[in-house]
């Protein structure tokens, strides 16, 4: 007797075949996603193992998903430090994705840059740039108070290391938060790093997640995924 599977079940069986017999990292990730979506407690730990298999093969989204599992305790014991490590691994993988799947625009830009370097025009342009030390403390303070996320992040960096101001970690937190809450990537990363350094791993995991999530979205847009 021939068994006819429903659409979703058929898809699950196909993914299971690819994930187990062909060790396909995308199939492993997609099957894990189906297990998570089912909300079946018996499948959650299997989902984590599938994510791990996919992540070991370098699949960025599986690394990020593992971060979520460890942060929220899905299929595995909650572990904020473990979540942080997986979010960091995912962020590093984003760069690898860009090298592995170079976008046409990026290739064209590189070709134009190579042409400029070979012609000597690039060197002339670089020599004409007037470098300075960047915005002054007064400029950063003014712009930060006006709500500029870049200036808020810059001010946070100043207080973190004591550049032109007295070192003050509480003020560094304040300005990094201001910047991060506006969705500024550098502000998110610096806030996450500062939370990790001060051993507040729960908050660190949250901000590493938000930062990496934005980086993945940027990757998707860059590669047209």
PDB file of C-alpha atoms in Angstrom:
ATOM      1  CA  UNK A   1       0.000   0.000   0.000  1.00  0.00           C
ATOM      2  CA  UNK A   2       1.364   3.402  -0.996  1.00  0.00           C
ATOM      3  CA  UNK A   3       1.392   6.024   1.747  1.00  0.00           C
ATOM      4  CA  UNK A   4       0.641   9.610   0.736  1.00  0.00           C
ATOM      5  CA  UNK A   5       2.151  12.132   3.128  1.00  0.00           C
ATOM      6  CA  UNK A   6       0.660  15.573   3.636  1.00  0.00           C
ATOM      7  CA  UNK A   7       2.627  18.587   2.339  1.00  0.00           C
ATOM      8  CA  UNK A   8       4.333  19.580   5.635  1.00  0.00           C
ATOM      9  CA  UNK A   9       5.073  15.976   6.593  1.00  0.00           C
ATOM     10  CA  UNK A  10       6.478  15.237   3.150  1.00  0.00           C
ATOM     11  CA  UNK A  11       8.743  18.262   3.425  1.00  0.00           C
ATOM     12  CA  UNK A  12       9.913  17.115   6.846  1.00  0.00           C
ATOM     13  CA  UNK A  13      10.743  13.654   5.505  1.00  0.00           C
ATOM     14  CA  UNK A  14      12.691  15.180   2.605  1.00  0.00           C
ATOM     15  CA  UNK A  15      14.665  17.399   4.972  1.00  0.00           C
ATOM     16  CA  UNK A  16      15.337  14.484   7.297  1.00  0.00           C
ATOM     17  CA  UNK A  17      16.775  12.515   4.393  1.00  0.00           C
ATOM     18  CA  UNK A  18      19.075  15.382   3.384  1.00  0.00           C
ATOM     19  CA  UNK A  19      20.046  16.227   6.968  1.00  0.00           C
ATOM     20  CA  UNK A  20      20.888  12.700   8.086  1.00  0.00           C
ATOM     21  CA  UNK A  21      22.148  10.888   5.012  1.00  0.00           C
ATOM     22  CA  UNK A  22      23.743  13.730   3.068  1.00  0.00           C
ATOM     23  CA  UNK A  23      24.776  15.865   6.051  1.00  0.00           C
ATOM     24  CA  UNK A  24      23.365  18.953   4.324  1.00  0.00           C
ATOM     25  CA  UNK A  25      23.816  21.991   6.619  1.00  0.00           C
ATOM     26  CA  UNK A  26      20.856  23.917   5.204  1.00  0.00           C
ATOM     27  CA  UNK A  27      18.564  20.913   5.543  1.00  0.00           C
ATOM     28  CA  UNK A  28      19.767  20.421   9.133  1.00  0.00           C
ATOM     29  CA  UNK A  29      18.957  24.038   9.910  1.00  0.00           C
ATOM     30  CA  UNK A  30      15.549  23.954   8.209  1.00  0.00           C
ATOM     31  CA  UNK A  31      14.568  20.695   9.905  1.00  0.00           C
ATOM     32  CA  UNK A  32      15.587  22.170  13.267  1.00  0.00           C
ATOM     33  CA  UNK A  33      13.405  25.206  12.504  1.00  0.00           C
ATOM     34  CA  UNK A  34      10.428  22.913  11.863  1.00  0.00           C
ATOM     35  CA  UNK A  35      11.060  21.085  15.141  1.00  0.00           C
ATOM     36  CA  UNK A  36      11.213  24.403  17.033  1.00  0.00           C
ATOM     37  CA  UNK A  37       8.022  25.652  15.337  1.00  0.00           C
ATOM     38  CA  UNK A  38       6.190  22.461  16.331  1.00  0.00           C
ATOM     39  CA  UNK A  39       6.665  23.395  20.030  1.00  0.00           C
ATOM     40  CA  UNK A  40       6.832  19.673  20.739  1.00  0.00           C
ATOM     41  CA  UNK A  41       9.050  19.340  23.860  1.00  0.00           C
ATOM     42  CA  UNK A  42      10.307  15.961  22.626  1.00  0.00           C
ATOM     43  CA  UNK A  43      11.719  17.562  19.465  1.00  0.00           C
ATOM     44  CA  UNK A  44      13.402  20.622  20.985  1.00  0.00           C
ATOM     45  CA  UNK A  45      16.584  18.872  22.071  1.00  0.00           C
ATOM     46  CA  UNK A  46      16.783  17.230  18.632  1.00  0.00           C
ATOM     47  CA  UNK A  47      16.508  20.692  17.094  1.00  0.00           C
ATOM     48  CA  UNK A  48      19.503  21.871  19.135  1.00  0.00           C
ATOM     49  CA  UNK A  49      21.574  18.908  17.949  1.00  0.00           C
ATOM     50  CA  UNK A  50      20.636  19.651  14.339  1.00  0.00           C
ATOM     51  CA  UNK A  51      21.602  23.303  14.792  1.00  0.00           C
ATOM     52  CA  UNK A  52      24.968  22.166  16.176  1.00  0.00           C
ATOM     53  CA  UNK A  53      25.609  19.892  13.212  1.00  0.00           C
ATOM     54  CA  UNK A  54      24.773  22.730  10.832  1.00  0.00           C
ATOM     55  CA  UNK A  55      26.824  25.263  12.813  1.00  0.00           C
ATOM     56  CA  UNK A  56      29.888  23.001  12.775  1.00  0.00           C
ATOM     57  CA  UNK A  57      29.739  23.173   8.986  1.00  0.00           C
ATOM     58  CA  UNK A  58      29.814  26.968   9.192  1.00  0.00           C
ATOM     59  CA  UNK A  59      26.122  27.757   8.658  1.00  0.00           C
ATOM     60  CA  UNK A  60      25.688  31.260  10.087  1.00  0.00           C
ATOM     61  CA  UNK A  61      21.958  31.124  10.804  1.00  0.00           C
ATOM     62  CA  UNK A  62      22.361  27.893  12.769  1.00  0.00           C
ATOM     63  CA  UNK A  63      24.959  29.579  14.988  1.00  0.00           C
ATOM     64  CA  UNK A  64      22.583  32.466  15.626  1.00  0.00           C
ATOM     65  CA  UNK A  65      19.721  30.037  16.344  1.00  0.00           C
ATOM     66  CA  UNK A  66      21.900  28.242  18.893  1.00  0.00           C
ATOM     67  CA  UNK A  67      22.493  31.572  20.595  1.00  0.00           C
ATOM     68  CA  UNK A  68      18.725  31.991  20.928  1.00  0.00           C
ATOM     69  CA  UNK A  69      18.356  28.444  22.273  1.00  0.00           C
ATOM     70  CA  UNK A  70      20.969  29.026  24.971  1.00  0.00           C
ATOM     71  CA  UNK A  71      19.670  32.494  25.809  1.00  0.00           C
ATOM     72  CA  UNK A  72      16.046  31.376  26.151  1.00  0.00           C
ATOM     73  CA  UNK A  73      16.584  27.787  27.329  1.00  0.00           C
ATOM     74  CA  UNK A  74      14.985  26.138  24.287  1.00  0.00           C
ATOM     75  CA  UNK A  75      15.921  22.466  24.101  1.00  0.00           C
ATOM     76  CA  UNK A  76      18.945  23.101  26.298  1.00  0.00           C
ATOM     77  CA  UNK A  77      19.667  24.523  29.741  1.00  0.00           C
ATOM     78  CA  UNK A  78      19.717  28.326  29.744  1.00  0.00           C
ATOM     79  CA  UNK A  79      23.283  29.574  29.510  1.00  0.00           C
ATOM     80  CA  UNK A  80      23.913  33.257  28.759  1.00  0.00           C
ATOM     81  CA  UNK A  81      27.656  32.839  28.306  1.00  0.00           C
ATOM     82  CA  UNK A  82      27.026  30.026  25.863  1.00  0.00           C
ATOM     83  CA  UNK A  83      24.568  32.268  24.013  1.00  0.00           C
ATOM     84  CA  UNK A  84      27.178  35.026  23.788  1.00  0.00           C
ATOM     85  CA  UNK A  85      29.734  32.675  22.252  1.00  0.00           C
ATOM     86  CA  UNK A  86      27.281  31.486  19.596  1.00  0.00           C
ATOM     87  CA  UNK A  87      26.223  35.048  18.739  1.00  0.00           C
ATOM     88  CA  UNK A  88      29.882  36.008  18.353  1.00  0.00           C
ATOM     89  CA  UNK A  89      30.484  32.967  16.164  1.00  0.00           C
ATOM     90  CA  UNK A  90      27.512  33.919  13.987  1.00  0.00           C
ATOM     91  CA  UNK A  91      28.793  37.466  13.556  1.00  0.00           C
ATOM     92  CA  UNK A  92      32.191  36.184  12.425  1.00  0.00           C
ATOM     93  CA  UNK A  93      30.426  33.835   9.997  1.00  0.00           C
ATOM     94  CA  UNK A  94      28.675  36.774   8.338  1.00  0.00           C
ATOM     95  CA  UNK A  95      32.030  37.963   7.004  1.00  0.00           C
ATOM     96  CA  UNK A  96      32.725  34.455   5.721  1.00  0.00           C
ATOM     97  CA  UNK A  97      29.358  34.470   3.929  1.00  0.00           C
ATOM     98  CA  UNK A  98      30.288  37.661   2.115  1.00  0.00           C
ATOM     99  CA  UNK A  99      33.545  36.111   0.905  1.00  0.00           C
ATOM    100  CA  UNK A 100      31.818  32.863  -0.016  1.00  0.00           C
ATOM    101  CA  UNK A 101      28.953  34.502  -1.888  1.00  0.00           C
ATOM    102  CA  UNK A 102      30.352  37.796  -3.257  1.00  0.00           C
ATOM    103  CA  UNK A 103      27.579  40.036  -4.552  1.00  0.00           C
ATOM    104  CA  UNK A 104      27.773  41.507  -8.091  1.00  0.00           C
ATOM    105  CA  UNK A 105      27.851  45.092  -6.779  1.00  0.00           C
ATOM    106  CA  UNK A 106      30.733  44.240  -4.467  1.00  0.00           C
ATOM    107  CA  UNK A 107      32.653  42.585  -7.294  1.00  0.00           C
ATOM    108  CA  UNK A 108      32.144  45.642  -9.495  1.00  0.00           C
ATOM    109  CA  UNK A 109      33.356  47.942  -6.707  1.00  0.00           C
ATOM    110  CA  UNK A 110      36.482  45.853  -6.230  1.00  0.00           C
ATOM    111  CA  UNK A 111      37.186  45.894  -9.953  1.00  0.00           C
ATOM    112  CA  UNK A 112      36.897  49.705 -10.029  1.00  0.00           C
ATOM    113  CA  UNK A 113      39.171  50.019  -6.984  1.00  0.00           C
ATOM    114  CA  UNK A 114      41.777  47.761  -8.621  1.00  0.00           C
ATOM    115  CA  UNK A 115      41.617  49.937 -11.724  1.00  0.00           C
ATOM    116  CA  UNK A 116      42.150  53.115  -9.676  1.00  0.00           C
ATOM    117  CA  UNK A 117      45.108  51.593  -7.827  1.00  0.00           C
ATOM    118  CA  UNK A 118      46.753  50.476 -11.048  1.00  0.00           C
ATOM    119  CA  UNK A 119      46.309  53.899 -12.653  1.00  0.00           C
ATOM    120  CA  UNK A 120      47.800  55.760  -9.670  1.00  0.00           C
ATOM    121  CA  UNK A 121      44.647  57.855  -9.191  1.00  0.00           C
ATOM    122  CA  UNK A 122      43.898  56.152  -5.861  1.00  0.00           C
ATOM    123  CA  UNK A 123      47.267  57.236  -4.395  1.00  0.00           C
ATOM    124  CA  UNK A 124      46.674  60.838  -5.482  1.00  0.00           C
ATOM    125  CA  UNK A 125      43.216  60.824  -3.877  1.00  0.00           C
ATOM    126  CA  UNK A 126      44.588  59.410  -0.608  1.00  0.00           C
ATOM    127  CA  UNK A 127      47.363  62.017  -0.522  1.00  0.00           C
ATOM    128  CA  UNK A 128      44.787  64.797  -0.884  1.00  0.00           C
ATOM    129  CA  UNK A 129      42.830  63.761   2.216  1.00  0.00           C
ATOM    130  CA  UNK A 130      43.360  65.963   5.255  1.00  0.00           C
ATOM    131  CA  UNK A 131      43.282  63.637   8.270  1.00  0.00           C
ATOM    132  CA  UNK A 132      42.436  64.897  11.746  1.00  0.00           C
ATOM    133  CA  UNK A 133      41.676  63.371  15.117  1.00  0.00           C
ATOM    134  CA  UNK A 134      37.923  63.358  14.549  1.00  0.00           C
ATOM    135  CA  UNK A 135      35.247  65.271  16.449  1.00  0.00           C
ATOM    136  CA  UNK A 136      36.235  67.148  19.589  1.00  0.00           C
ATOM    137  CA  UNK A 137      34.778  66.315  22.984  1.00  0.00           C
ATOM    138  CA  UNK A 138      32.595  69.425  22.774  1.00  0.00           C
ATOM    139  CA  UNK A 139      31.245  68.364  19.370  1.00  0.00           C
ATOM    140  CA  UNK A 140      30.483  64.855  20.613  1.00  0.00           C
ATOM    141  CA  UNK A 141      28.728  66.200  23.712  1.00  0.00           C
ATOM    142  CA  UNK A 142      26.642  68.649  21.724  1.00  0.00           C
ATOM    143  CA  UNK A 143      25.624  66.122  19.065  1.00  0.00           C
ATOM    144  CA  UNK A 144      24.982  63.402  21.631  1.00  0.00           C
ATOM    145  CA  UNK A 145      22.591  65.653  23.557  1.00  0.00           C
ATOM    146  CA  UNK A 146      20.809  66.374  20.261  1.00  0.00           C
ATOM    147  CA  UNK A 147      20.237  62.641  19.790  1.00  0.00           C
ATOM    148  CA  UNK A 148      22.974  61.730  17.296  1.00  0.00           C
ATOM    149  CA  UNK A 149      23.585  57.982  17.767  1.00  0.00           C
ATOM    150  CA  UNK A 150      27.118  58.095  16.370  1.00  0.00           C
ATOM    151  CA  UNK A 151      28.101  60.886  18.773  1.00  0.00           C
ATOM    152  CA  UNK A 152      26.445  59.028  21.675  1.00  0.00           C
ATOM    153  CA  UNK A 153      28.516  55.952  20.859  1.00  0.00           C
ATOM    154  CA  UNK A 154      31.653  58.091  20.548  1.00  0.00           C
ATOM    155  CA  UNK A 155      30.971  59.704  23.912  1.00  0.00           C
ATOM    156  CA  UNK A 156      30.460  56.263  25.445  1.00  0.00           C
ATOM    157  CA  UNK A 157      33.866  55.225  24.113  1.00  0.00           C
ATOM    158  CA  UNK A 158      35.441  58.336  25.625  1.00  0.00           C
ATOM    159  CA  UNK A 159      34.058  57.571  29.091  1.00  0.00           C
ATOM    160  CA  UNK A 160      34.960  53.899  28.784  1.00  0.00           C
ATOM    161  CA  UNK A 161      38.676  54.571  28.290  1.00  0.00           C
ATOM    162  CA  UNK A 162      38.971  58.104  29.721  1.00  0.00           C
ATOM    163  CA  UNK A 163      39.783  59.960  26.495  1.00  0.00           C
ATOM    164  CA  UNK A 164      39.602  63.746  27.171  1.00  0.00           C
ATOM    165  CA  UNK A 165      37.304  62.966  30.131  1.00  0.00           C
ATOM    166  CA  UNK A 166      37.617  61.215  33.458  1.00  0.00           C
ATOM    167  CA  UNK A 167      36.988  57.497  33.024  1.00  0.00           C
ATOM    168  CA  UNK A 168      33.415  56.715  34.110  1.00  0.00           C
ATOM    169  CA  UNK A 169      31.871  53.318  33.302  1.00  0.00           C
ATOM    170  CA  UNK A 170      28.384  54.370  34.425  1.00  0.00           C
ATOM    171  CA  UNK A 171      28.426  57.250  31.918  1.00  0.00           C
ATOM    172  CA  UNK A 172      29.815  54.891  29.260  1.00  0.00           C
ATOM    173  CA  UNK A 173      26.825  52.600  29.874  1.00  0.00           C
ATOM    174  CA  UNK A 174      24.467  55.582  29.675  1.00  0.00           C
ATOM    175  CA  UNK A 175      25.693  56.789  26.302  1.00  0.00           C
ATOM    176  CA  UNK A 176      26.075  53.321  24.800  1.00  0.00           C
ATOM    177  CA  UNK A 177      22.476  52.630  25.811  1.00  0.00           C
ATOM    178  CA  UNK A 178      21.311  55.851  24.153  1.00  0.00           C
ATOM    179  CA  UNK A 179      23.096  54.887  20.958  1.00  0.00           C
ATOM    180  CA  UNK A 180      22.060  51.211  21.005  1.00  0.00           C
ATOM    181  CA  UNK A 181      18.399  51.982  21.638  1.00  0.00           C
ATOM    182  CA  UNK A 182      18.372  53.914  18.373  1.00  0.00           C
ATOM    183  CA  UNK A 183      19.557  50.790  16.550  1.00  0.00           C
ATOM    184  CA  UNK A 184      23.121  52.010  15.985  1.00  0.00           C
ATOM    185  CA  UNK A 185      25.232  48.914  15.365  1.00  0.00           C
ATOM    186  CA  UNK A 186      28.465  50.132  16.966  1.00  0.00           C
ATOM    187  CA  UNK A 187      26.538  51.293  20.030  1.00  0.00           C
ATOM    188  CA  UNK A 188      24.918  47.859  20.365  1.00  0.00           C
ATOM    189  CA  UNK A 189      28.232  46.063  20.068  1.00  0.00           C
ATOM    190  CA  UNK A 190      30.028  48.317  22.550  1.00  0.00           C
ATOM    191  CA  UNK A 191      27.150  48.009  25.013  1.00  0.00           C
ATOM    192  CA  UNK A 192      27.196  44.204  24.698  1.00  0.00           C
ATOM    193  CA  UNK A 193      30.967  44.123  25.190  1.00  0.00           C
ATOM    194  CA  UNK A 194      30.772  46.351  28.264  1.00  0.00           C
ATOM    195  CA  UNK A 195      28.027  44.198  29.811  1.00  0.00           C
ATOM    196  CA  UNK A 196      30.137  41.104  29.150  1.00  0.00           C
ATOM    197  CA  UNK A 197      33.218  42.746  30.671  1.00  0.00           C
ATOM    198  CA  UNK A 198      31.258  43.625  33.816  1.00  0.00           C
ATOM    199  CA  UNK A 199      29.888  40.047  33.943  1.00  0.00           C
ATOM    200  CA  UNK A 200      26.239  40.954  33.324  1.00  0.00           C
ATOM    201  CA  UNK A 201      25.903  38.072  30.876  1.00  0.00           C
ATOM    202  CA  UNK A 202      22.118  38.230  30.563  1.00  0.00           C
ATOM    203  CA  UNK A 203      22.181  41.804  29.246  1.00  0.00           C
ATOM    204  CA  UNK A 204      25.295  41.063  27.208  1.00  0.00           C
ATOM    205  CA  UNK A 205      23.532  38.180  25.463  1.00  0.00           C
ATOM    206  CA  UNK A 206      20.525  40.374  24.696  1.00  0.00           C
ATOM    207  CA  UNK A 207      22.583  43.083  23.035  1.00  0.00           C
ATOM    208  CA  UNK A 208      24.861  40.665  21.198  1.00  0.00           C
ATOM    209  CA  UNK A 209      21.663  39.103  19.819  1.00  0.00           C
ATOM    210  CA  UNK A 210      20.268  42.419  18.643  1.00  0.00           C
ATOM    211  CA  UNK A 211      23.592  43.410  17.107  1.00  0.00           C
ATOM    212  CA  UNK A 212      24.055  40.080  15.291  1.00  0.00           C
ATOM    213  CA  UNK A 213      20.439  40.095  14.129  1.00  0.00           C
ATOM    214  CA  UNK A 214      21.025  43.448  12.436  1.00  0.00           C
ATOM    215  CA  UNK A 215      24.237  42.176  10.872  1.00  0.00           C
ATOM    216  CA  UNK A 216      22.418  39.135   9.466  1.00  0.00           C
ATOM    217  CA  UNK A 217      19.719  41.395   8.047  1.00  0.00           C
ATOM    218  CA  UNK A 218      22.441  43.527   6.434  1.00  0.00           C
ATOM    219  CA  UNK A 219      24.046  40.391   4.971  1.00  0.00           C
ATOM    220  CA  UNK A 220      20.718  39.270   3.531  1.00  0.00           C
ATOM    221  CA  UNK A 221      20.153  42.647   1.920  1.00  0.00           C
ATOM    222  CA  UNK A 222      23.724  42.783   0.589  1.00  0.00           C
ATOM    223  CA  UNK A 223      23.501  39.323  -0.963  1.00  0.00           C
ATOM    224  CA  UNK A 224      19.855  39.587  -2.020  1.00  0.00           C
ATOM    225  CA  UNK A 225      18.799  36.665   0.166  1.00  0.00           C
TER     226      UNK A 225
END
